[in-house]
Short mmCIF file of C-alpha atoms and ligand atoms in Angstrom, two decimals:
data_model
loop_
_atom_site.label_atom_id
_atom_site.label_comp_id
_atom_site.label_asym_id
_atom_site.label_seq_id
_atom_site.Cartn_x
_atom_site.Cartn_y
_atom_site.Cartn_z
CA MET A 119 0.00 0.00 0.00
CA PRO A 120 1.24 3.52 -0.74
CA GLU A 121 2.70 5.51 2.11
CA GLU A 122 1.24 8.85 3.05
CA ILE A 123 3.01 12.14 2.49
CA ARG A 124 2.48 14.85 5.09
CA LEU A 125 1.69 18.21 3.48
CA ASN A 126 2.78 21.62 4.84
CA ASP A 127 -0.71 22.21 6.31
CA GLY A 128 -0.72 18.92 8.28
CA SER A 129 -2.95 16.94 5.87
CA ALA A 130 -1.78 13.61 4.50
CA ILE A 131 -2.08 12.32 0.92
CA ALA A 132 -1.24 8.85 -0.39
CA GLN A 133 2.00 9.14 -2.34
CA LEU A 134 0.56 7.04 -5.17
CA GLY A 135 -2.89 7.91 -6.48
CA LEU A 136 -5.05 7.45 -9.58
CA GLY A 137 -5.35 10.13 -12.29
CA VAL A 138 -8.48 10.34 -14.45
CA TRP A 139 -7.64 12.81 -17.24
CA GLN A 140 -9.09 11.51 -20.53
CA VAL A 141 -11.17 8.90 -18.74
CA ASP A 142 -14.53 9.07 -20.48
CA PRO A 143 -17.31 10.26 -18.14
CA SER A 144 -19.35 7.16 -19.01
CA ILE A 145 -16.73 4.81 -17.50
CA THR A 146 -15.21 7.03 -14.80
CA ALA A 147 -17.25 5.60 -11.91
CA GLN A 148 -16.24 2.07 -12.96
CA VAL A 149 -12.55 2.96 -13.36
CA VAL A 150 -12.38 4.76 -10.00
CA SER A 151 -14.25 1.90 -8.31
CA TRP A 152 -11.65 -0.55 -9.65
CA GLY A 153 -8.96 1.77 -8.32
CA ILE A 154 -10.44 1.96 -4.83
CA GLU A 155 -11.00 -1.80 -4.82
CA ALA A 156 -7.33 -2.27 -5.76
CA GLY A 157 -6.21 -0.05 -2.88
CA TYR A 158 -5.92 3.49 -4.29
CA ARG A 159 -7.03 6.07 -1.76
CA SER A 160 -6.29 9.28 -3.70
CA ILE A 161 -8.07 10.29 -6.92
CA ASP A 162 -7.04 13.22 -9.14
CA THR A 163 -9.73 14.86 -11.28
CA ALA A 164 -10.44 18.40 -12.53
CA GLU A 165 -13.33 20.56 -13.67
CA GLY A 166 -11.78 20.41 -17.15
CA TYR A 167 -11.88 16.60 -17.29
CA GLY A 168 -15.68 16.55 -17.33
CA ASN A 169 -15.78 13.44 -15.15
CA GLU A 170 -16.18 14.71 -11.57
CA GLU A 171 -19.65 13.13 -11.35
CA GLY A 172 -18.22 9.66 -11.97
CA VAL A 173 -15.49 10.23 -9.39
CA GLY A 174 -18.07 11.29 -6.82
CA GLN A 175 -20.28 8.32 -7.60
CA ALA A 176 -17.39 5.91 -7.02
CA ILE A 177 -16.30 7.68 -3.82
CA ARG A 178 -19.80 7.60 -2.38
CA GLY A 179 -20.36 3.97 -3.36
CA ALA A 180 -16.93 2.67 -2.39
CA GLY A 181 -17.72 1.18 0.97
CA VAL A 182 -14.54 2.87 2.24
CA PRO A 183 -14.96 5.55 4.92
CA ARG A 184 -14.90 8.98 3.31
CA ASN A 185 -12.06 10.14 5.58
CA GLU A 186 -9.82 7.41 4.16
CA LEU A 187 -10.27 8.74 0.62
CA PHE A 188 -8.57 11.84 -0.77
CA VAL A 189 -10.17 13.72 -3.67
CA THR A 190 -8.36 16.37 -5.69
CA SER A 191 -10.02 18.65 -8.24
CA LYS A 192 -8.81 21.74 -10.09
CA LEU A 193 -10.18 25.19 -10.89
CA ARG A 194 -10.61 25.70 -14.62
CA ASN A 195 -8.58 28.37 -16.41
CA GLY A 196 -11.51 30.57 -17.35
CA ALA A 197 -12.70 30.90 -13.74
CA HIS A 198 -9.83 32.72 -11.99
CA GLN A 199 -11.90 35.81 -11.18
CA ARG A 200 -13.37 35.51 -7.66
CA ASP A 201 -17.10 35.22 -8.50
CA ASN A 202 -16.40 32.74 -11.27
CA ALA A 203 -14.10 30.72 -9.04
CA LEU A 204 -16.71 30.51 -6.28
CA ARG A 205 -19.33 29.41 -8.80
CA ALA A 206 -16.97 26.89 -10.39
CA PHE A 207 -16.11 25.44 -6.98
CA ASP A 208 -19.82 25.08 -6.15
CA GLU A 209 -20.32 23.23 -9.43
CA THR A 210 -17.43 20.91 -8.60
CA MET A 211 -18.92 20.13 -5.21
CA SER A 212 -22.37 19.50 -6.59
CA LYS A 213 -20.93 17.16 -9.24
CA LEU A 214 -18.78 15.29 -6.74
CA ASP A 215 -21.65 15.40 -4.24
CA ILE A 216 -19.35 15.26 -1.21
CA GLU A 217 -19.24 17.49 1.89
CA GLN A 218 -15.67 18.71 1.73
CA LEU A 219 -12.94 18.60 -0.91
CA ASP A 220 -9.52 17.32 0.17
CA LEU A 221 -7.42 19.32 -2.30
CA PHE A 222 -8.28 22.03 -4.82
CA LEU A 223 -5.65 23.29 -7.25
CA ILE A 224 -5.46 26.23 -9.64
CA HIS A 225 -5.10 24.17 -12.82
CA TRP A 226 -2.80 26.57 -14.78
CA PRO A 227 -1.49 30.05 -13.94
CA ILE A 228 -2.31 31.52 -17.41
CA PRO A 229 0.06 34.48 -16.90
CA SER A 230 -1.42 36.30 -19.92
CA GLN A 231 -4.71 36.54 -18.04
CA ASN A 232 -2.95 37.75 -14.86
CA LYS A 233 -5.70 36.59 -12.48
CA TYR A 234 -4.02 33.72 -10.67
CA VAL A 235 -3.40 35.78 -7.50
CA GLU A 236 -7.14 36.52 -7.33
CA ALA A 237 -7.83 32.80 -7.83
CA TRP A 238 -5.35 31.93 -5.07
CA LYS A 239 -7.03 34.40 -2.66
CA THR A 240 -10.38 32.75 -3.44
CA LEU A 241 -8.99 29.28 -2.70
CA ILE A 242 -7.68 30.61 0.64
CA GLU A 243 -11.17 31.98 1.37
CA LEU A 244 -12.76 28.58 0.60
CA ARG A 245 -10.23 26.77 2.74
CA ASP A 246 -10.79 29.19 5.63
CA ALA A 247 -14.54 28.59 5.32
CA GLY A 248 -13.86 24.86 5.79
CA ARG A 249 -15.00 23.81 2.32
CA ILE A 250 -11.57 22.52 1.25
CA LYS A 251 -8.96 20.87 3.45
CA SER A 252 -5.87 21.70 1.42
CA ILE A 253 -5.15 24.12 -1.40
CA GLY A 254 -2.45 24.10 -4.00
CA VAL A 255 -1.54 24.88 -7.57
CA SER A 256 -0.63 23.15 -10.79
CA ASN A 257 1.76 24.13 -13.57
CA PHE A 258 3.16 27.03 -11.54
CA ASN A 259 6.71 28.18 -12.29
CA GLN A 260 8.87 29.71 -9.57
CA GLU A 261 7.85 33.29 -10.42
CA HIS A 262 4.15 32.39 -10.10
CA LEU A 263 4.77 30.66 -6.77
CA GLU A 264 6.81 33.58 -5.47
CA ARG A 265 4.05 35.97 -6.41
CA ILE A 266 1.17 34.15 -4.70
CA ILE A 267 3.24 33.49 -1.59
CA GLY A 268 4.47 37.10 -1.53
CA GLU A 269 1.00 38.60 -1.98
CA THR A 270 -0.90 36.35 0.45
CA GLY A 271 1.63 34.81 2.85
CA VAL A 272 0.03 31.41 2.10
CA THR A 273 2.22 28.71 0.58
CA PRO A 274 0.52 26.07 -1.58
CA ALA A 275 0.59 22.54 -0.18
CA VAL A 276 1.38 21.01 -3.60
CA ASN A 277 2.37 22.02 -7.10
CA GLN A 278 1.27 19.46 -9.68
CA ILE A 279 3.61 19.66 -12.68
CA GLU A 280 4.61 17.57 -15.68
CA LEU A 281 7.41 15.31 -14.47
CA HIS A 282 8.72 11.94 -15.68
CA PRO A 283 12.08 10.37 -16.54
CA ARG A 284 12.31 12.29 -19.85
CA PHE A 285 11.43 15.59 -18.16
CA GLN A 286 12.71 15.47 -14.59
CA GLN A 287 12.41 19.18 -13.72
CA ARG A 288 15.49 18.98 -11.46
CA ASP A 289 15.97 22.76 -11.59
CA LYS A 290 12.59 23.16 -9.84
CA ARG A 291 13.13 20.75 -6.96
CA GLU A 292 15.23 22.95 -4.63
CA PHE A 293 12.70 25.81 -4.48
CA HIS A 294 9.90 23.38 -3.65
CA ILE A 295 11.94 21.71 -0.90
CA LYS A 296 12.88 25.12 0.59
CA HIS A 297 9.20 26.15 0.78
CA ASN A 298 7.93 22.70 1.72
CA ILE A 299 5.69 22.49 -1.35
CA ARG A 300 5.25 18.88 -2.43
CA ILE A 301 5.66 18.17 -6.12
CA GLU A 302 3.01 15.95 -7.66
CA SER A 303 4.08 14.43 -11.00
CA TRP A 304 1.53 14.65 -13.79
CA SER A 305 1.85 12.44 -16.86
CA PRO A 306 4.24 10.33 -14.76
CA LEU A 307 4.50 7.77 -17.60
CA GLY A 308 4.94 10.57 -20.16
CA SER A 309 1.25 10.06 -20.97
CA GLY A 310 2.21 6.52 -22.03
CA ARG A 311 5.03 7.64 -24.33
CA LEU A 312 7.79 6.29 -22.06
CA LEU A 313 6.47 2.76 -21.95
CA LYS A 314 8.70 1.57 -24.81
CA ASP A 315 11.83 3.38 -23.64
CA PRO A 316 14.73 0.90 -24.07
CA THR A 317 16.71 2.25 -21.09
CA ILE A 318 13.80 1.79 -18.71
CA GLU A 319 12.90 -1.52 -20.36
CA SER A 320 16.29 -2.91 -19.43
CA ILE A 321 16.00 -1.74 -15.81
CA ALA A 322 12.47 -3.18 -15.66
CA SER A 323 13.57 -6.60 -16.91
CA LYS A 324 16.44 -6.66 -14.39
CA HIS A 325 13.84 -6.35 -11.60
CA GLY A 326 11.21 -8.56 -13.26
CA LYS A 327 8.74 -5.65 -13.28
CA SER A 328 6.91 -3.80 -16.07
CA VAL A 329 8.15 -0.49 -17.49
CA ALA A 330 5.16 1.30 -15.93
CA GLN A 331 5.94 -0.20 -12.50
CA THR A 332 9.60 0.78 -12.84
CA ILE A 333 8.74 4.38 -13.68
CA ILE A 334 6.18 4.63 -10.86
CA ARG A 335 8.77 3.22 -8.44
CA TRP A 336 11.24 5.88 -9.65
CA HIS A 337 8.75 8.67 -8.76
CA LEU A 338 8.25 7.18 -5.30
CA GLN A 339 11.99 6.91 -4.63
CA GLU A 340 12.41 10.52 -5.84
CA GLY A 341 9.99 11.55 -3.07
CA LEU A 342 7.34 12.72 -5.54
CA ILE A 343 3.57 12.25 -5.34
CA VAL A 344 2.49 10.31 -8.43
CA ILE A 345 -0.89 9.81 -10.14
CA PRO A 346 -0.71 7.40 -13.11
CA LYS A 347 -3.86 6.96 -15.17
CA SER A 348 -5.28 3.83 -16.78
CA VAL A 349 -8.74 2.72 -17.85
CA HIS A 350 -7.75 -0.97 -17.73
CA LYS A 351 -8.40 -2.88 -14.53
CA GLU A 352 -5.28 -5.06 -14.78
CA ARG A 353 -3.06 -2.00 -15.36
CA ILE A 354 -4.71 -0.10 -12.50
CA VAL A 355 -3.92 -3.06 -10.25
CA SER A 356 -0.36 -3.60 -11.51
CA ASN A 357 0.54 0.11 -11.30
CA LEU A 358 -0.03 -0.20 -7.55
CA ASP A 359 2.13 -3.32 -7.25
CA VAL A 360 5.38 -1.42 -6.79
CA PHE A 361 6.25 -2.04 -3.15
CA ASP A 362 8.16 -5.32 -3.48
CA PHE A 363 11.29 -4.02 -5.22
CA GLU A 364 13.70 -1.13 -5.08
CA LEU A 365 15.70 0.67 -7.76
CA ASP A 366 19.39 0.74 -6.85
CA ALA A 367 21.80 3.66 -7.13
CA GLU A 368 22.93 2.54 -10.58
CA ASP A 369 19.30 2.38 -11.87
CA LEU A 370 18.61 5.85 -10.49
CA ASP A 371 21.78 7.17 -12.09
CA THR A 372 20.89 5.61 -15.45
CA ILE A 373 17.41 7.16 -15.36
CA LYS A 374 18.96 10.52 -14.48
CA GLY A 375 20.80 10.24 -17.79
CA ILE A 376 17.66 10.17 -19.96
CA ASP A 377 16.39 13.54 -18.72
CA SER A 378 15.98 16.00 -21.59
CA PRO A 379 15.11 19.71 -21.81
CA ASP A 380 12.91 18.76 -24.80
CA GLY A 381 11.14 15.99 -22.92
CA ARG A 382 7.93 17.90 -22.26
CA THR A 383 4.78 16.17 -23.59
CA GLY A 384 2.24 18.80 -22.53
CA SER A 385 1.92 22.59 -22.70
CA ASP A 386 4.46 25.07 -21.35
CA PRO A 387 2.93 26.89 -18.34
CA ALA A 388 4.78 30.12 -19.15
CA THR A 389 3.07 30.51 -22.51
CA THR A 390 -0.15 28.52 -22.27
CA THR A 391 -3.19 30.68 -22.88
CA PHE A 392 -6.01 28.17 -23.37
CA LEU A 393 -9.16 28.89 -21.39
CA PHE A 394 -11.73 26.25 -20.50
N1 NAP B 4 -2.39 19.29 -13.83
C1 NAP B 4 -2.30 19.08 -15.13
O1 NAP B 4 -2.21 20.00 -15.93
C2 NAP B 4 -2.31 17.67 -15.63
C3 NAP B 4 -1.97 17.40 -16.97
C4 NAP B 4 -1.96 16.07 -17.38
C5 NAP B 4 -2.27 15.06 -16.49
N2 NAP B 4 -2.61 15.36 -15.20
C6 NAP B 4 -2.95 14.29 -14.22
O2 NAP B 4 -1.95 13.28 -14.27
C7 NAP B 4 -2.60 12.03 -14.52
C8 NAP B 4 -1.69 11.08 -15.25
O3 NAP B 4 -1.21 11.67 -16.45
P1 NAP B 4 -1.66 11.16 -17.90
O4 NAP B 4 -3.05 10.67 -17.84
O5 NAP B 4 -1.31 12.22 -18.87
O6 NAP B 4 -0.68 10.00 -18.28
P2 NAP B 4 0.21 8.85 -17.60
O7 NAP B 4 -0.35 8.39 -16.32
O8 NAP B 4 1.61 9.33 -17.67
O9 NAP B 4 0.03 7.72 -18.70
C9 NAP B 4 -1.25 7.22 -19.02
C10 NAP B 4 -1.13 6.41 -20.30
O10 NAP B 4 -0.35 5.25 -20.07
C11 NAP B 4 -1.16 4.08 -20.28
N3 NAP B 4 -0.85 3.15 -19.18
C12 NAP B 4 -1.02 3.35 -17.85
N4 NAP B 4 -0.58 2.30 -17.14
C13 NAP B 4 -0.14 1.39 -18.05
C14 NAP B 4 0.42 0.10 -17.94
N5 NAP B 4 0.60 -0.47 -16.76
N6 NAP B 4 0.76 -0.54 -19.08
C15 NAP B 4 0.59 0.03 -20.29
N7 NAP B 4 0.06 1.25 -20.46
C16 NAP B 4 -0.30 1.93 -19.34
C17 NAP B 4 -2.59 4.54 -20.27
O11 NAP B 4 -3.37 3.76 -21.15
P3 NAP B 4 -4.77 3.13 -20.73
O12 NAP B 4 -5.57 4.18 -20.01
O13 NAP B 4 -5.36 2.75 -22.04
O14 NAP B 4 -4.46 1.96 -19.86
C18 NAP B 4 -2.45 5.96 -20.82
O15 NAP B 4 -2.36 5.93 -22.24
C19 NAP B 4 -3.85 12.44 -15.31
O16 NAP B 4 -4.79 11.41 -15.40
C20 NAP B 4 -4.29 13.64 -14.52
O17 NAP B 4 -4.95 13.22 -13.34
C21 NAP B 4 -2.63 16.65 -14.76
#
């Protein structure tokens, strides 16, 4: 079972959770139910994924006490302005149909819109009102983090960013450690693109594990929170079966060597302007 990571506000999140981006709304409840049955206790969704209802349905029907489950959602990019953010949060809660959200993130900073400080102040307000346990951000670069911390005095509990062996974001780690912001790796398998990587394949075969398991194990040993996604029951189960082996120093060193500045698979937070 995944260990829990203690966040800077005292809350705890399972280090390994289940992501549901691109999981069709019609199968989300089933996929999340399989995940909970397999032992996942943390689920990562977002307003933009269109599948919060399915997540809520699975959470409510899981037969696992609500306080043992951790639900993350994210504020959509077009709702940074306070009134819109409050309305968007209400919609999230009515779709999830749960009392309190465990973690709410600003999905992207969208610097061109210049409203992420207002969004952050609104998340603080919702947390202070008891509607959210923990608040954080996603896709924030150092300058965005410095700005929200400087203007509010409140440090996000997590920053969810693209991170995987081809895009290790090592230059970002020190700032996060200094401010006790936990990094959560999105697209931890490179959105599936790393699963045929020959370097990781050879490490995986040495340990008798799959490439996906090897990469997930790497995130755990790097001290990152990790949220792989799959819609297949057997993959959901096997992605959690990563606690019976350990990558050695040589494996870690080899994986360090495949990092690339061009390894990004998603959008660049500094220039992304898409609103949803
Ligand atoms: N904050 C953000 O901006 C942001 C952006 C992207 C993602 N995220 C979060 O991060 C989560 C994970 O990222 P992701 O969905 O991009 O990709 P990912 O977890 O890196 O990879 C998922 C892909 O790998 C495949 N896969 C998973 N396990 C496998 C296995 N054991 N064997 C073979 N194939 C396997 C999946 O296929 P099948 O589903 O067909 O099994 C899917 O194509 C998302 O679901 C979301 O929660 C956040």
